[in-house]
Coordinates of C-alpha atoms in Angstrom, one line a residue:
M1 CA -5.6 7.9 36.5
S2 CA -7.3 4.6 35.8
A3 CA -9.4 4.3 32.8
T4 CA -13.2 4.7 33.3
R5 CA -14.0 4.0 29.6
R6 CA -12.4 1.3 27.5
A7 CA -12.2 0.3 23.9
A8 CA -9.9 -2.2 22.0
V9 CA -9.2 -3.8 18.7
L10 CA -9.7 -7.6 18.4
G11 CA -8.3 -10.0 15.8
S12 CA -5.8 -12.7 15.0
P13 CA -3.0 -11.9 14.3
I14 CA -3.3 -8.5 16.0
A15 CA 0.2 -7.4 17.0
H16 CA 0.7 -5.4 13.8
S17 CA -2.5 -3.3 14.3
L18 CA -2.1 0.5 14.2
S19 CA -5.5 1.0 15.7
P20 CA -4.2 1.6 19.3
V21 CA -1.9 4.3 17.9
L22 CA -4.7 6.1 16.1
H23 CA -7.3 5.9 18.8
R24 CA -4.9 6.9 21.6
A25 CA -3.8 9.9 19.5
A26 CA -7.5 10.9 19.2
Y27 CA -8.1 10.5 22.9
A28 CA -5.0 12.7 23.7
E29 CA -6.1 15.4 21.2
L30 CA -9.7 15.3 22.6
G31 CA -8.6 15.5 26.2
L32 CA -10.1 12.1 27.0
E33 CA -7.6 11.3 29.8
D34 CA -9.8 8.6 31.3
W35 CA -10.1 6.6 28.1
A36 CA -8.0 3.5 27.3
Y37 CA -7.6 1.6 24.0
D38 CA -5.9 -1.8 23.9
R39 CA -5.4 -4.8 21.5
F40 CA -6.4 -8.4 22.1
E41 CA -5.5 -11.5 20.2
V42 CA -9.0 -13.1 19.7
D43 CA -9.9 -15.7 17.1
E44 CA -13.4 -16.8 16.0
A45 CA -13.6 -19.5 18.7
A46 CA -12.7 -17.1 21.5
L47 CA -14.9 -14.2 20.4
P48 CA -18.2 -15.2 22.2
G49 CA -16.3 -15.7 25.5
F50 CA -14.5 -12.4 25.1
F51 CA -17.9 -10.7 24.8
E52 CA -19.1 -12.2 28.0
T53 CA -16.2 -10.5 29.9
L54 CA -17.3 -7.0 28.8
G55 CA -18.5 -4.8 31.6
P56 CA -20.2 -1.4 31.6
E57 CA -16.8 0.4 31.3
W58 CA -16.6 -0.8 27.7
A59 CA -17.6 1.7 25.0
G60 CA -16.6 -0.1 21.8
L61 CA -14.6 -2.6 19.8
S62 CA -12.7 -2.4 16.5
L63 CA -12.6 -5.8 14.6
T64 CA -10.2 -7.0 12.1
M65 CA -9.9 -10.4 10.4
P66 CA -11.1 -13.0 11.0
L67 CA -13.9 -11.5 13.1
K68 CA -15.8 -9.2 10.8
R69 CA -18.4 -11.8 9.9
A70 CA -18.1 -14.0 13.0
V71 CA -19.3 -11.2 15.3
I72 CA -22.6 -10.6 13.6
P73 CA -24.6 -13.3 15.5
L74 CA -23.4 -11.8 18.7
L75 CA -24.9 -8.4 18.0
D76 CA -28.3 -6.9 18.7
E77 CA -28.3 -4.8 15.5
I78 CA -26.1 -4.0 12.6
S79 CA -26.3 -1.0 10.2
S80 CA -27.4 -1.2 6.6
T81 CA -23.8 -0.5 5.6
A82 CA -22.5 -3.5 7.5
D83 CA -25.4 -5.7 6.3
A84 CA -24.6 -4.8 2.7
V85 CA -21.2 -6.6 2.8
E86 CA -21.9 -8.9 5.7
A87 CA -19.0 -7.5 7.6
V88 CA -18.7 -5.5 10.9
N89 CA -15.5 -3.7 11.9
T90 CA -17.0 -1.5 14.6
V91 CA -19.1 -2.4 17.7
V92 CA -20.6 0.3 19.9
L93 CA -21.6 -0.9 23.4
T94 CA -24.4 1.3 24.6
S95 CA -25.2 2.3 28.2
D96 CA -28.3 0.0 28.2
G97 CA -26.2 -3.0 27.2
R98 CA -26.9 -3.2 23.5
R99 CA -24.3 -4.2 21.0
L100 CA -24.5 -2.3 17.7
G101 CA -22.5 -3.2 14.7
D102 CA -21.3 -1.0 11.8
N103 CA -18.8 -1.0 9.0
T104 CA -16.7 2.2 8.8
D105 CA -14.4 0.8 6.1
I106 CA -16.9 1.7 3.4
P107 CA -17.5 5.4 4.3
G108 CA -13.8 5.5 5.2
M109 CA -12.9 4.7 1.6
V110 CA -15.3 7.3 0.3
A111 CA -13.9 9.9 2.7
A112 CA -10.3 9.1 1.8
L113 CA -11.1 9.5 -1.9
R114 CA -13.1 12.7 -1.3
E115 CA -10.1 14.2 0.6
R116 CA -8.1 13.8 -2.6
G117 CA -10.8 15.4 -4.7
V118 CA -12.4 12.2 -6.0
R119 CA -16.2 12.6 -5.5
Q120 CA -17.6 10.9 -8.5
V121 CA -16.2 8.8 -11.4
E122 CA -17.9 7.4 -14.5
R123 CA -16.2 4.0 -14.2
A124 CA -13.6 2.2 -12.1
S125 CA -11.5 -0.9 -11.8
V126 CA -10.9 -3.2 -8.8
L127 CA -7.9 -5.4 -8.6
G128 CA -8.7 -8.5 -6.5
A129 CA -11.8 -10.2 -5.2
G130 CA -11.4 -10.8 -1.5
A131 CA -13.2 -9.2 1.5
T132 CA -11.7 -5.8 0.8
A133 CA -12.9 -5.9 -2.8
S134 CA -16.5 -6.2 -1.6
S135 CA -16.0 -3.2 0.5
A136 CA -14.5 -1.4 -2.5
L137 CA -17.6 -2.2 -4.5
A138 CA -19.8 -0.9 -1.7
A139 CA -17.9 2.4 -1.7
L140 CA -18.1 2.6 -5.5
S141 CA -21.8 2.1 -5.3
R142 CA -21.8 5.6 -3.8
I143 CA -19.5 7.4 -6.2
C144 CA -19.3 5.5 -9.5
T145 CA -22.0 6.2 -12.0
G146 CA -21.0 3.5 -14.5
E147 CA -19.4 0.1 -14.8
V148 CA -16.8 -1.4 -12.5
T149 CA -14.4 -4.0 -13.9
A150 CA -13.0 -6.5 -11.5
Y151 CA -9.7 -8.3 -12.3
V152 CA -9.7 -11.7 -10.7
R153 CA -7.7 -15.0 -10.8
S154 CA -10.6 -17.5 -11.1
E155 CA -14.1 -18.0 -12.4
A156 CA -15.2 -18.7 -8.8
R157 CA -13.9 -15.3 -7.8
A158 CA -15.5 -13.7 -10.8
D159 CA -18.9 -15.2 -9.8
E160 CA -18.5 -13.8 -6.3
M161 CA -17.7 -10.3 -7.5
R162 CA -20.7 -10.3 -9.9
G163 CA -22.8 -11.5 -7.0
W164 CA -21.6 -8.6 -4.8
G165 CA -22.3 -6.2 -7.7
E166 CA -25.9 -7.4 -7.9
R167 CA -26.4 -7.1 -4.2
L168 CA -24.9 -3.6 -4.0
G169 CA -26.4 -2.3 -7.2
V170 CA -23.2 -2.0 -9.1
T171 CA -22.7 -3.1 -12.7
V172 CA -19.7 -5.4 -12.4
R173 CA -17.8 -6.8 -15.4
T174 CA -15.1 -9.3 -14.6
A175 CA -11.8 -9.9 -16.5
A176 CA -8.8 -12.2 -16.1
W177 CA -5.9 -11.2 -13.9
E178 CA -3.6 -11.6 -16.8
D179 CA -5.3 -8.5 -18.4
A180 CA -5.0 -6.4 -15.2
A181 CA -2.9 -3.7 -16.9
A182 CA -6.1 -2.6 -18.7
A183 CA -7.4 -1.6 -15.3
F184 CA -5.4 1.6 -15.5
E185 CA -7.4 3.0 -18.3
A186 CA -10.2 3.8 -15.8
P187 CA -10.2 7.1 -14.0
L188 CA -10.0 5.2 -10.6
T189 CA -8.3 1.9 -9.8
I190 CA -8.7 0.3 -6.4
A191 CA -6.0 -2.3 -5.6
T192 CA -7.2 -4.7 -2.8
T193 CA -4.6 -7.5 -3.1
P194 CA -1.9 -8.6 -0.7
A195 CA 1.6 -7.2 -0.6
G196 CA 3.6 -7.9 -3.7
T197 CA 0.7 -9.0 -5.8
T198 CA 0.6 -5.8 -8.0
D199 CA 4.4 -5.2 -8.2
A200 CA 4.6 -6.7 -11.7
L201 CA 2.0 -4.2 -12.9
A202 CA 4.1 -1.2 -12.0
A203 CA 5.7 -1.1 -15.4
A204 CA 2.3 -0.9 -17.1
V205 CA 1.2 2.4 -15.5
P206 CA 0.3 4.8 -18.3
D207 CA 1.8 8.2 -18.8
R208 CA -1.2 10.0 -17.5
P209 CA -2.9 7.8 -14.9
G210 CA -6.0 8.7 -13.0
T211 CA -6.3 7.9 -9.3
L212 CA -4.9 4.8 -7.6
F213 CA -6.3 3.7 -4.2
D214 CA -3.9 1.0 -2.9
V215 CA -5.3 -0.3 0.4
L216 CA -2.0 -1.5 1.6
Y217 CA -0.1 0.6 4.2
E218 CA 2.8 -1.7 5.0
P219 CA 5.1 -2.0 3.1
W220 CA 4.6 1.5 1.7
P221 CA 4.8 2.8 -0.9
T222 CA 4.2 -0.2 -3.0
A223 CA 5.9 -0.6 -6.3
L224 CA 2.6 0.2 -8.0
A225 CA 2.0 3.4 -5.9
T226 CA 5.6 4.6 -6.6
A227 CA 5.3 4.1 -10.4
W228 CA 1.8 5.8 -10.3
A229 CA 3.1 8.9 -8.4
D230 CA 6.2 9.1 -10.7
R231 CA 3.9 9.4 -13.6
G232 CA 1.9 12.2 -12.0
G233 CA -1.1 10.2 -10.9
A234 CA -3.0 10.8 -7.6
V235 CA -2.4 8.1 -5.0
V236 CA -4.6 7.2 -2.0
G237 CA -3.0 4.7 0.4
G238 CA -3.9 2.2 3.1
L239 CA -3.0 4.6 5.9
D240 CA -5.6 7.1 4.5
L241 CA -8.2 4.4 4.7
L242 CA -7.1 3.3 8.1
V243 CA -7.2 6.8 9.5
H244 CA -10.6 7.7 8.0
Q245 CA -12.3 4.5 9.2
A246 CA -10.8 5.1 12.6
V247 CA -12.0 8.6 12.7
L248 CA -15.6 7.3 12.3
Q249 CA -15.0 4.7 15.0
V250 CA -13.7 7.3 17.5
E251 CA -16.8 9.5 16.8
Q252 CA -19.2 6.6 17.3
M253 CA -17.5 5.2 20.5
T254 CA -16.8 8.5 22.2
G255 CA -19.7 10.6 21.0
R256 CA -17.2 13.4 20.2
S257 CA -17.1 14.9 16.7
P258 CA -15.1 15.7 14.7
A259 CA -12.4 13.3 15.6
P260 CA -8.9 14.8 15.1
L261 CA -8.0 13.4 11.6
A262 CA -4.6 15.3 11.3
A263 CA -3.3 14.1 14.7
M264 CA -4.4 10.5 14.0
R265 CA -2.7 10.5 10.6
K266 CA 0.5 12.0 12.1
A267 CA 0.6 9.3 14.8
G268 CA 0.1 6.6 12.2
E269 CA 2.9 8.0 10.0
V270 CA 5.3 8.1 13.0
A271 CA 4.5 4.6 14.1
L272 CA 5.0 3.2 10.6
A273 CA 8.3 5.1 10.2
A274 CA 9.5 3.5 13.4
R275 CA 8.9 -0.1 12.2

């Protein structure tokens, strides 16, 4: 049967994306046999042209780097969540031709933590200061009642994180990356850095750590996540984030709720194990 409804993930590079695996698993579980989900290599320069090709069969788009900010001028409306971090990872295409942008990474982070029993913390630490770190601050604005300490490599990055904190209503204190081991004294640590960056910190995990949210999913587990789990701490991983944000995307694009979290996570685990 040919697809009557379409969705896709866009980005560059895109070949590694697990989004097709997760969304297709959801469609299968929901019985949406006439839905298709694909991936397209699209950079910032090509994005406006891609939008012009979208017909009425298109229901939505998932966006990864470097498109999360570049897409905003092409949209009719963005949610307050997306506006807060100036990043859109979800576009819903309505029947009347409107393009609506949202950010499911932030509520996805909150949902992933909630699933592990973390609903509120009195303080937290963030490792890194990139785009994911700003989403982490936005998530913490919903669950952290006190100060967030961001461990960064430069004063310019420190200024950025403090600026995001002011915008999001989070009290942000910055500290040098060389002192990052002190992050683990907080009840929640969110690691937002690229693969390998936190490996050297694994030896510094305390005997009774709190919760670690490491946003990486490949390679997994990271050295930090392994050390954390070995010492009895709770670990939330990048696949948890990926699945929870995809659940919200499926619900928005298909209008079906709840999306099948367990089936989507299982499909993601199988796909990662096969790599």
